[in-house]
Structure formats: structure tokens, C-alpha cells
Amino acid sequence: MKSVIFIAPPAAGKGTQSSRLESLGYLHISTGDMLREEISKKSELGLEIENIIAKGELVSDDIVLKLVQNKLENIDKPFILDGFPRTYNQVLLLDELLNKLNLLDYEVIYLDIPLDEALKRALGRLTCSCGASFHKYIPSQMPKVEGICDKCGKELISRDDDNEEAFKVRFATFLNNIEPIKEFYQKNNKLHNVDATLDSDKITEEIKDILK
Ligand code: AMP
């Protein structure tokens, strides 16, 4: 199985697809999850990060690179990168790191979704600290018991940055940064486009085919 780097706008489903692949033996590396974990520690760094994330802006490259580097340095299985890289500079930093660690057997998957669909998903999104994700209004994705995770029984939460204002900043930031990122991976013959508005089982099948 090849490793995978997801590049996608917010709420395109990278978290959902990542947790499905995880069960096949992948290590899921989500910079958003690692940053939220740092916030939950209420450290000085956590407070600084919390303000940035709440506004929908990007955390500095050196903070996220360090988190990713720690995970990749001693890896013994294929990885899923979810949420990194998000800028062209992060692409270059990651490329250097993957070359250094000789982790070059990967593909890049672009999950494509229009703003209105992503916004609709984000505004009803419910997440669990175990990584599972549900939706308040989409019947096929509602939890069996309101507000409770089907998988582990913990309480579900709405992310602070899933409000309309922060979401639009996140989406615009994504669009501002994405072209040189796609160009880089296209040139390296790594880039695959997947329609993220399809049924999520169909998306998983397409992804598995790409990673065979
Ligand atoms: P996510 O869970 O991937 O939607 O990320 C949530 C938030 O964490 C983003 O809106 C950013 O503020 C921050 N973040 C996550 N990954 C990165 C990254 N690679 N570079 C900078 N900020 C990031």
C-alpha cells in the first residue's frame, strides 16, 4: 500500500476518508488534530494556536513541520497526511523531509468540492475526539443517539472554526494557496483528482484503487 497525502478544502471529507484507511494499517497524521490536542493541554503554545485556528488562519510552518516530522521520523507503516502541506513553502519543506527519510512511495489525492457544498457540510459537522465524524442534518450521517458518538459513546462536539465566518476564511486561504501545490505534484506525476461530492463509499473505493 502506498502512502497518501490529502490536499483538500475544509470539510471535503479528508478526515472521514483518513479514518477509513487507518483501519487498513495506515498511520493517520492530521495536523489539525495534533494542533487541537496541543490546545486541549492549555499550554502557552496551545493558547496562541487556539486564536489562530478560531479565526480560520494558518499556524506557522515551523510549528506544523515539527509535529509532522516527529510522526514521520520513526514510522513503520504507510502514512496518511491529512491537512499538510497547505502552502507551497510547506510542500517544499515536506519534499525535503520525505527525501531525507526516503519515504517516496506516496500519491497525492485532491478532494474536489465547491464552496457551497463544503459550507453546508461544515455547518452541521459533529466530531468526536476518537476521530469519528457525523452530521446534524444529513440523515445518512446522523449519530444513532443525538450528540453521542456511535463508535465510542463519547459526546460529540461542533468545532469552533466550523462557523460561517471562519469557514469562509479557511476556504479562501485554501484557494489562495492551492494552485502552486497542485502544479508541483502534477509535475511529479503524483496528483490524482477525486470528486468529493460523490457518495463516500465510492470515494473510498477510488482512493483504494489509486493506492494499490
Ligand atoms: P483541519 O482540522 O485540517 O481543518 O485544520 C484546522 C486548523 O488547523 C486550520 O484551519 C489551521 O488553522 C490549522 N492547521 C492545520 N494544518 C495546518 C497546516 N498544515 N498549516 C497551518 N495551519 C494548519
Short mmCIF file of C-alpha atoms and ligand atoms in Angstrom, two decimals:
data_model
loop_
_atom_site.label_atom_id
_atom_site.label_comp_id
_atom_site.label_asym_id
_atom_site.label_seq_id
_atom_site.Cartn_x
_atom_site.Cartn_y
_atom_site.Cartn_z
CA MET A 1 0.00 0.00 0.00
CA LYS A 2 1.26 3.42 -0.94
CA SER A 3 1.21 6.34 1.48
CA VAL A 4 -1.15 9.23 0.75
CA ILE A 5 -1.15 12.99 1.03
CA PHE A 6 -4.63 14.54 1.01
CA ILE A 7 -4.92 18.06 -0.27
CA ALA A 8 -8.45 19.33 0.02
CA PRO A 9 -10.50 22.32 1.09
CA PRO A 10 -12.00 22.20 4.58
CA ALA A 11 -14.97 19.81 5.01
CA ALA A 12 -14.16 17.89 1.80
CA GLY A 13 -14.07 14.64 3.78
CA LYS A 14 -10.35 14.05 4.32
CA GLY A 15 -10.91 13.18 7.98
CA THR A 16 -13.61 10.64 7.11
CA GLN A 17 -11.56 9.04 4.34
CA SER A 18 -8.46 9.02 6.55
CA SER A 19 -10.19 7.15 9.37
CA ARG A 20 -11.43 4.54 6.88
CA LEU A 21 -7.89 4.00 5.53
CA GLU A 22 -6.49 3.86 9.07
CA SER A 23 -8.19 0.51 9.59
CA LEU A 24 -6.16 -0.87 6.64
CA GLY A 25 -2.92 -0.30 8.55
CA TYR A 26 -2.07 3.32 7.85
CA LEU A 27 -0.72 5.87 10.31
CA HIS A 28 -3.08 8.87 10.21
CA ILE A 29 -1.21 12.13 10.64
CA SER A 30 -3.63 15.05 10.96
CA THR A 31 -2.04 18.41 11.70
CA GLY A 32 -5.47 19.82 12.69
CA ASP A 33 -5.96 17.02 15.26
CA MET A 34 -2.42 17.46 16.65
CA LEU A 35 -2.94 21.22 16.95
CA ARG A 36 -6.30 20.73 18.71
CA GLU A 37 -4.57 18.30 21.09
CA GLU A 38 -2.00 20.99 21.90
CA ILE A 39 -4.87 23.45 22.56
CA SER A 40 -6.53 21.00 24.95
CA LYS A 41 -3.32 20.96 27.05
CA LYS A 42 -3.89 24.70 27.65
CA SER A 43 -0.15 25.35 27.24
CA GLU A 44 1.13 28.79 26.21
CA LEU A 45 1.66 27.46 22.70
CA GLY A 46 -1.86 25.99 22.80
CA LEU A 47 -3.43 29.37 23.58
CA GLU A 48 -1.51 31.02 20.76
CA ILE A 49 -2.64 28.31 18.32
CA GLU A 50 -6.25 28.50 19.55
CA ASN A 51 -6.59 32.15 18.49
CA ILE A 52 -5.17 31.47 15.04
CA ILE A 53 -7.39 28.46 14.40
CA ALA A 54 -10.54 30.19 15.68
CA LYS A 55 -10.03 32.91 13.05
CA GLY A 56 -9.55 30.31 10.30
CA GLU A 57 -5.94 31.41 9.68
CA LEU A 58 -2.84 29.23 9.29
CA VAL A 59 -0.45 28.25 12.08
CA SER A 60 3.25 28.88 11.33
CA ASP A 61 5.16 26.43 9.14
CA ASP A 62 7.77 25.60 11.79
CA ILE A 63 5.13 24.50 14.33
CA VAL A 64 3.30 22.18 11.92
CA LEU A 65 6.51 20.88 10.33
CA LYS A 66 7.84 19.84 13.74
CA LEU A 67 4.62 17.93 14.51
CA VAL A 68 4.73 16.10 11.18
CA GLN A 69 8.47 15.40 11.42
CA ASN A 70 8.04 13.77 14.86
CA LYS A 71 5.47 11.37 13.40
CA LEU A 72 7.37 10.51 10.22
CA GLU A 73 10.81 10.01 11.73
CA ASN A 74 10.18 6.57 13.19
CA ILE A 75 7.36 5.38 11.02
CA ASP A 76 7.00 1.66 10.26
CA LYS A 77 3.83 1.71 8.13
CA PRO A 78 2.40 3.76 5.27
CA PHE A 79 1.19 7.22 6.26
CA ILE A 80 -1.82 9.42 5.56
CA LEU A 81 -1.05 13.12 5.66
CA ASP A 82 -4.28 14.99 6.38
CA GLY A 83 -4.00 18.79 6.41
CA PHE A 84 -0.33 19.14 5.49
CA PRO A 85 1.01 20.62 3.24
CA ARG A 86 -1.26 23.68 2.96
CA THR A 87 1.14 26.18 1.37
CA TYR A 88 3.81 25.96 -1.32
CA ASN A 89 6.50 26.52 1.30
CA GLN A 90 5.12 23.53 3.27
CA VAL A 91 5.28 21.47 0.04
CA LEU A 92 8.99 22.23 -0.26
CA LEU A 93 9.64 21.51 3.44
CA LEU A 94 7.75 18.22 3.19
CA ASP A 95 9.50 17.22 -0.02
CA GLU A 96 12.87 17.76 1.65
CA LEU A 97 11.78 15.73 4.70
CA LEU A 98 10.37 12.82 2.66
CA ASN A 99 13.54 12.68 0.56
CA LYS A 100 15.70 12.71 3.68
CA LEU A 101 13.67 9.90 5.27
CA ASN A 102 13.40 8.03 1.95
CA LEU A 103 9.60 7.96 2.17
CA LEU A 104 8.84 8.44 -1.50
CA ASP A 105 6.26 5.76 -2.19
CA TYR A 106 3.18 8.00 -1.95
CA GLU A 107 0.38 9.50 -4.04
CA VAL A 108 -1.35 12.85 -3.63
CA ILE A 109 -5.14 12.96 -3.68
CA TYR A 110 -7.01 16.17 -4.32
CA LEU A 111 -10.57 16.00 -2.97
CA ASP A 112 -12.52 18.46 -5.04
CA ILE A 113 -15.64 20.16 -3.63
CA PRO A 114 -17.36 23.53 -4.30
CA LEU A 115 -17.64 26.12 -1.51
CA ASP A 116 -21.44 25.91 -1.06
CA GLU A 117 -21.37 22.12 -0.59
CA ALA A 118 -18.37 22.28 1.80
CA LEU A 119 -20.02 25.05 3.82
CA LYS A 120 -23.23 23.02 4.16
CA ARG A 121 -21.19 20.08 5.45
CA ALA A 122 -19.15 22.18 7.87
CA LEU A 123 -22.11 23.95 9.45
CA GLY A 124 -23.69 20.68 10.59
CA ARG A 125 -20.49 18.78 11.30
CA LEU A 126 -20.12 16.94 14.60
CA THR A 127 -16.81 15.39 15.53
CA CYS A 128 -15.58 13.07 18.24
CA SER A 129 -12.16 13.00 19.90
CA CYS A 130 -11.84 9.38 18.63
CA GLY A 131 -11.73 10.78 15.07
CA ALA A 132 -15.26 9.81 14.01
CA SER A 133 -17.35 12.41 12.24
CA PHE A 134 -21.14 12.83 11.99
CA HIS A 135 -23.64 15.36 10.69
CA LYS A 136 -26.59 17.10 12.34
CA TYR A 137 -28.72 17.40 9.19
CA ILE A 138 -27.59 14.76 6.64
CA PRO A 139 -29.76 11.72 7.52
CA SER A 140 -27.22 9.04 6.44
CA GLN A 141 -24.55 10.61 8.68
CA MET A 142 -26.55 11.36 11.82
CA PRO A 143 -25.45 9.63 15.02
CA LYS A 144 -27.84 6.95 16.31
CA VAL A 145 -28.23 8.84 19.59
CA GLU A 146 -28.27 12.63 19.33
CA GLY A 147 -24.95 14.16 20.37
CA ILE A 148 -23.26 10.81 21.11
CA CYS A 149 -20.55 9.04 19.09
CA ASP A 150 -21.74 5.70 17.59
CA LYS A 151 -18.20 4.33 17.76
CA CYS A 152 -17.06 5.11 21.29
CA GLY A 153 -20.04 6.64 23.16
CA LYS A 154 -18.34 9.98 23.90
CA GLU A 155 -20.06 13.32 23.49
CA LEU A 156 -19.88 14.88 20.00
CA ILE A 157 -18.73 18.46 19.51
CA SER A 158 -19.06 21.16 16.86
CA ARG A 159 -15.66 22.64 16.04
CA ASP A 160 -15.18 26.31 16.99
CA ASP A 161 -13.88 27.07 13.49
CA ASP A 162 -16.89 25.46 11.73
CA ASN A 163 -18.84 28.75 11.84
CA GLU A 164 -19.60 30.58 8.59
CA GLU A 165 -17.14 33.44 9.10
CA ALA A 166 -14.09 31.31 9.95
CA PHE A 167 -15.06 28.72 7.37
CA LYS A 168 -15.06 31.28 4.55
CA VAL A 169 -11.59 32.45 5.61
CA ARG A 170 -10.37 28.82 5.64
CA PHE A 171 -11.82 28.16 2.20
CA ALA A 172 -10.40 31.37 0.72
CA THR A 173 -6.98 30.60 2.24
CA PHE A 174 -7.13 27.18 0.63
CA LEU A 175 -7.98 28.64 -2.80
CA ASN A 176 -5.21 31.25 -2.50
CA ASN A 177 -2.59 28.58 -1.86
CA ILE A 178 -3.67 25.58 -3.89
CA GLU A 179 -2.52 26.24 -7.47
CA PRO A 180 1.28 26.01 -6.98
CA ILE A 181 0.74 22.98 -4.72
CA LYS A 182 -1.22 21.14 -7.41
CA GLU A 183 1.29 22.18 -10.05
CA PHE A 184 4.20 20.77 -8.02
CA TYR A 185 2.57 17.35 -7.56
CA GLN A 186 1.27 17.31 -11.13
CA LYS A 187 4.83 17.83 -12.41
CA ASN A 188 5.99 14.96 -10.19
CA ASN A 189 3.23 12.68 -11.54
CA LYS A 190 1.74 12.25 -8.07
CA LEU A 191 -1.56 14.12 -8.35
CA HIS A 192 -4.99 12.44 -8.57
CA ASN A 193 -8.31 14.30 -8.59
CA VAL A 194 -11.27 12.74 -6.83
CA ASP A 195 -14.78 14.22 -6.86
CA ALA A 196 -15.54 14.76 -3.17
CA THR A 197 -19.26 15.27 -3.78
CA LEU A 198 -19.68 11.56 -4.64
CA ASP A 199 -21.03 9.03 -2.17
CA SER A 200 -18.35 8.50 0.49
CA ASP A 201 -18.13 4.70 -0.12
CA LYS A 202 -17.47 5.37 -3.81
CA ILE A 203 -14.75 7.88 -2.87
CA THR A 204 -13.09 5.29 -0.61
CA GLU A 205 -13.08 2.77 -3.48
CA GLU A 206 -11.50 5.30 -5.85
CA ILE A 207 -8.84 6.13 -3.27
CA LYS A 208 -8.03 2.46 -2.63
CA ASP A 209 -7.59 1.91 -6.39
CA ILE A 210 -5.14 4.81 -6.57
CA LEU A 211 -3.10 3.49 -3.61
CA LYS A 212 -2.84 -0.15 -4.75
P1 AMP B 1 -8.12 20.96 9.87
O1 AMP B 1 -8.54 20.09 11.02
O2 AMP B 1 -7.21 20.25 8.91
O3 AMP B 1 -9.29 21.62 9.18
O4 AMP B 1 -7.25 22.15 10.50
C1 AMP B 1 -7.80 23.05 11.43
C2 AMP B 1 -6.96 24.31 11.51
O5 AMP B 1 -5.64 23.97 12.00
C3 AMP B 1 -6.70 25.04 10.20
O6 AMP B 1 -7.78 25.89 9.82
C4 AMP B 1 -5.43 25.82 10.52
O7 AMP B 1 -5.71 26.93 11.35
C5 AMP B 1 -4.65 24.81 11.38
N1 AMP B 1 -3.78 23.96 10.53
C6 AMP B 1 -3.95 22.62 10.28
N2 AMP B 1 -2.99 22.18 9.45
C7 AMP B 1 -2.20 23.25 9.17
C8 AMP B 1 -1.06 23.45 8.34
N3 AMP B 1 -0.53 22.46 7.60
N4 AMP B 1 -0.50 24.69 8.31
C9 AMP B 1 -1.00 25.70 9.04
N5 AMP B 1 -2.09 25.60 9.80
C10 AMP B 1 -2.70 24.39 9.88
#
